[in-house]
Tab-separated table of C-alpha atoms in Angstrom:
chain	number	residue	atom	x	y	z
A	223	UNK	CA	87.629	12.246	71.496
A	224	UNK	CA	86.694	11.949	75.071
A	225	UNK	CA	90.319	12.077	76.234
A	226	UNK	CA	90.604	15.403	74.053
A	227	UNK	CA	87.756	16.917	75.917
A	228	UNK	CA	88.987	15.844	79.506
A	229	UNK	CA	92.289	17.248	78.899
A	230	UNK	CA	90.614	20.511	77.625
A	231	UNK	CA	88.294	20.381	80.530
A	232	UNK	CA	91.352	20.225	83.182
A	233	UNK	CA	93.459	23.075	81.169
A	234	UNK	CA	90.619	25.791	81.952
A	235	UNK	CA	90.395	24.181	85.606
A	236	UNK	CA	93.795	24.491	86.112
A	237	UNK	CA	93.317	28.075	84.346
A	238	UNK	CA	90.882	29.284	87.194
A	239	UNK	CA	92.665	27.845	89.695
A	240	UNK	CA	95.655	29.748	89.154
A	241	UNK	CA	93.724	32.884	87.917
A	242	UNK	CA	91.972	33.690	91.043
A	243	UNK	CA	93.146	37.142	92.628
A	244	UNK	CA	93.409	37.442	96.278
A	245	UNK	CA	93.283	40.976	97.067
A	246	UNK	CA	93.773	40.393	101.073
A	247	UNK	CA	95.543	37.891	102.446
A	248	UNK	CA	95.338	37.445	106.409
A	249	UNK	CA	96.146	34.763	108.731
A	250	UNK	CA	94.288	33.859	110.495
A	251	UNK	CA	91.398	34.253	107.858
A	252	UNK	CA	88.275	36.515	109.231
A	253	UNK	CA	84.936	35.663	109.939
A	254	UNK	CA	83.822	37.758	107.752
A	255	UNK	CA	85.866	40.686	105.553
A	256	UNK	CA	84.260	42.987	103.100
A	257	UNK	CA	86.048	45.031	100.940
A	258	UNK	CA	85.885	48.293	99.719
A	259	UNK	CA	87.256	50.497	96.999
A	260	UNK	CA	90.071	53.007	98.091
A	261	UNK	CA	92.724	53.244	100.373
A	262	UNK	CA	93.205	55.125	103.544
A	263	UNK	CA	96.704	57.231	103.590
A	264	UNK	CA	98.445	57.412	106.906
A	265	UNK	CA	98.625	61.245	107.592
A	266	UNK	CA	101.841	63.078	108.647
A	267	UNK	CA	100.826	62.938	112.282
A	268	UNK	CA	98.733	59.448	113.465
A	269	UNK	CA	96.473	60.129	115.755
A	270	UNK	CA	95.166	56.957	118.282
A	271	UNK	CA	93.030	57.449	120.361
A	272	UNK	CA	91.786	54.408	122.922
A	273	UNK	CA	89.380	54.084	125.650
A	274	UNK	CA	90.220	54.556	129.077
A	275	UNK	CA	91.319	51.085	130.303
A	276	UNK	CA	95.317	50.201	131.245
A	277	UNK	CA	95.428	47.239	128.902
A	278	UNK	CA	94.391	49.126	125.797
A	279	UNK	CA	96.642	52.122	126.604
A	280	UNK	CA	99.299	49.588	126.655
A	281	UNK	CA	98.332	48.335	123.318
A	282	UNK	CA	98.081	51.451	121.598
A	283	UNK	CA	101.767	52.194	122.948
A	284	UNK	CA	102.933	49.413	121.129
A	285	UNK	CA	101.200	50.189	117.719
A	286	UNK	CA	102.373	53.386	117.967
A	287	UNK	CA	106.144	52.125	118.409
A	288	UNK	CA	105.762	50.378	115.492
A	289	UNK	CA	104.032	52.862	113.071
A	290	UNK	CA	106.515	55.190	114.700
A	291	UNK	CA	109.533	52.991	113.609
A	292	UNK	CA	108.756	52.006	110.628
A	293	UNK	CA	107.198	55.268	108.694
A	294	UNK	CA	109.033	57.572	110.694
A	295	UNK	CA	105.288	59.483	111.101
A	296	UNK	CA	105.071	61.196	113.834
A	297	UNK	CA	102.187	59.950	116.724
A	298	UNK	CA	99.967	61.244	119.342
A	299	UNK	CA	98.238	59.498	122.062
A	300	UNK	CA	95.081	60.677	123.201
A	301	UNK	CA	92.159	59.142	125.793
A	302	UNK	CA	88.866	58.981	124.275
A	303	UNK	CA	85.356	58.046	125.060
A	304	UNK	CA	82.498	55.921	123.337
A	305	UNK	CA	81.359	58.660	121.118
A	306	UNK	CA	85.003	60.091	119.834
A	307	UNK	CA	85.849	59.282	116.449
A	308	UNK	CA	87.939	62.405	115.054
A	309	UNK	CA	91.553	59.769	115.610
A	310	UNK	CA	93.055	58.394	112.541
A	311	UNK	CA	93.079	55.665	114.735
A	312	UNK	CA	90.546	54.417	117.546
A	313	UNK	CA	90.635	51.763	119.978
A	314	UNK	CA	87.616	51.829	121.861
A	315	UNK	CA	85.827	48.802	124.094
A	316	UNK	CA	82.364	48.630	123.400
A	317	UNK	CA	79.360	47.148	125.148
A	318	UNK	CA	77.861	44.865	121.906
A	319	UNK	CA	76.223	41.596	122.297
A	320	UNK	CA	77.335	40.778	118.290
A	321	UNK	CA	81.223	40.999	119.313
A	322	UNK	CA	81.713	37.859	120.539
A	323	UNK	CA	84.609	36.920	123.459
A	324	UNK	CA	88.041	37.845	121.991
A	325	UNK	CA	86.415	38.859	119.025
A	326	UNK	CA	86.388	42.399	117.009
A	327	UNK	CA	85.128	44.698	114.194
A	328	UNK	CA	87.866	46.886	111.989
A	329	UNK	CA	86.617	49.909	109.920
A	330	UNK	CA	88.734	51.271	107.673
A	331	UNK	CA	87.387	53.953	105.841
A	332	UNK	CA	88.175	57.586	104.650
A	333	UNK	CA	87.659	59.064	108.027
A	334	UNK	CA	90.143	57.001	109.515
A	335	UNK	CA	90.640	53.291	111.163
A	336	UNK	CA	88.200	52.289	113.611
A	337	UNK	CA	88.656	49.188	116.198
A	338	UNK	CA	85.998	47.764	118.492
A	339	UNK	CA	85.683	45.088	120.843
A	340	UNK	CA	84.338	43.680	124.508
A	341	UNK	CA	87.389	43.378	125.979
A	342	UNK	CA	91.128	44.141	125.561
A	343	UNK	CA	92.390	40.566	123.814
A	344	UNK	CA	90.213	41.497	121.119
A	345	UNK	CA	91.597	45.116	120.432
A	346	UNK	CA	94.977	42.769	120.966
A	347	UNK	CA	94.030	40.735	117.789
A	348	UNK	CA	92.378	43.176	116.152
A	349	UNK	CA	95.733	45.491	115.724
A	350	UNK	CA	97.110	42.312	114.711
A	351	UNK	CA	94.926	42.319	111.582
A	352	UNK	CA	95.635	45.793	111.454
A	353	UNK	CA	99.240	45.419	110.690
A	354	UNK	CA	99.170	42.416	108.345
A	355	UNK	CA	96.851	45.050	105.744
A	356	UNK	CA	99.669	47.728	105.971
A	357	UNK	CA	102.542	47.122	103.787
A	358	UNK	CA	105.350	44.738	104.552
A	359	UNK	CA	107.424	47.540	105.892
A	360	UNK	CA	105.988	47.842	109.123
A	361	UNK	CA	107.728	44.933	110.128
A	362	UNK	CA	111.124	47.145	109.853
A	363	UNK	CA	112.588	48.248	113.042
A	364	UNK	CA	114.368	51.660	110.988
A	365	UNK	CA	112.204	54.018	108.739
A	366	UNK	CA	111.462	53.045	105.644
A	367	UNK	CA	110.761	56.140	103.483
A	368	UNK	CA	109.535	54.302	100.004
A	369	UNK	CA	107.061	52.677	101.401
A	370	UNK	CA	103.257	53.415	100.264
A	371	UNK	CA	101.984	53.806	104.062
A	372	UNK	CA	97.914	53.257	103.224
A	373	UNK	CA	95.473	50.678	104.294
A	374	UNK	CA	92.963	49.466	101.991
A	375	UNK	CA	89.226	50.361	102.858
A	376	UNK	CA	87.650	47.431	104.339
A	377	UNK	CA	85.451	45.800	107.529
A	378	UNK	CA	86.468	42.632	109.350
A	379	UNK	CA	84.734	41.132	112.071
A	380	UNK	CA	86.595	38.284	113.219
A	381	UNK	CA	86.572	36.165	116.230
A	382	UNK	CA	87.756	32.541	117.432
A	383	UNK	CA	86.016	29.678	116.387
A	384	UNK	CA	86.460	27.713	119.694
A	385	UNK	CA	86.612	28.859	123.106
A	386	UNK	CA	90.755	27.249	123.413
A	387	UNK	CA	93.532	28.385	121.287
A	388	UNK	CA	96.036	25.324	120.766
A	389	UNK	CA	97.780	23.669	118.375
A	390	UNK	CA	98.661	19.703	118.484
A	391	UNK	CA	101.594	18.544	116.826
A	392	UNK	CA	102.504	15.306	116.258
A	393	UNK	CA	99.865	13.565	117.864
A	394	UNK	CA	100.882	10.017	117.500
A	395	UNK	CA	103.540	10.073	119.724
């Protein structure tokens, strides 16, 4: 009887286990990530907009290569200050104690995509994140015109968990 109840007992464990939905999957996994309900559609024309500073124009050129590439939208660059938010997508560096060093905070929300962070690493890994929640297309270097090009409505604040980045492989050698 007791070995009839233990198998039982592992059959819904195992059940669980594999019946547990991950809606978003990110590596490295966020701080903290809250989802919402809904998806934000890339419009016809992106819009990204970043703060003044060389380093995050830099950055937004490259994330506007790729969306470029790969959805074949069309995208505009603009330069905007603390208090613009009317992009699809903004970059901006803030001034906020809670960001941490390298760390950031992504919006995503009906009004469009909203980054923030101290300094420019942080926008760096935050458009990171940014990528991995658009589809698997945006990896393609040619358009791909089936692709679903929306970004589900969430905020991540994320930031490293020690102050050096490393990894140590095979360490007894």
């Amino acid at each position: 009887m007791k070995s009839i109840l233990f198998v039982c007992f592992q059959l819904v464990i195992i059940t669980l286990a594999f019946c547990q939905e991950t809606r978003i999957s990110l590596i490295p996994q966020p701080v903290s990530l809250v989802e919402g309900s809904g998806k934000f559609e890339l419009p016809s024309t992106i819009s990204i907009g970043a703060t003044a500073n060389s380093d995050l124009q830099k950055i937004q050129q490259l994330l506007g290569a790729q969306l470029a590439a790969a959805s074949g939208k069309a995208v505009q660059y603009a330069t905007i200050d603390n208090e613009t938010a009317s992009q699809s997508i903004s970059l901006t560096l803030v001034k906020d104690p809670g960001i941490p060093k390298e760390g950031y905070r992504l919006r995503v929300s009906a009004s469009g995509i909203s980054l923030q962070a101290t300094e420019p690493a942080g926008i760096f890994y935050g458009v990171q994140t940014l990528l991995q929640l658009l589809p698997k297309e945006i990896e393609s270097k040619q358009q791909v015109d089936n692709a679903k090009w929306s970004i589900p409505f969430v905020t991540i604040e994320d930031h490293p968990r020690f102050g050096w980045r490393g990894v140590m492989l095979d360490v007894v050698r």
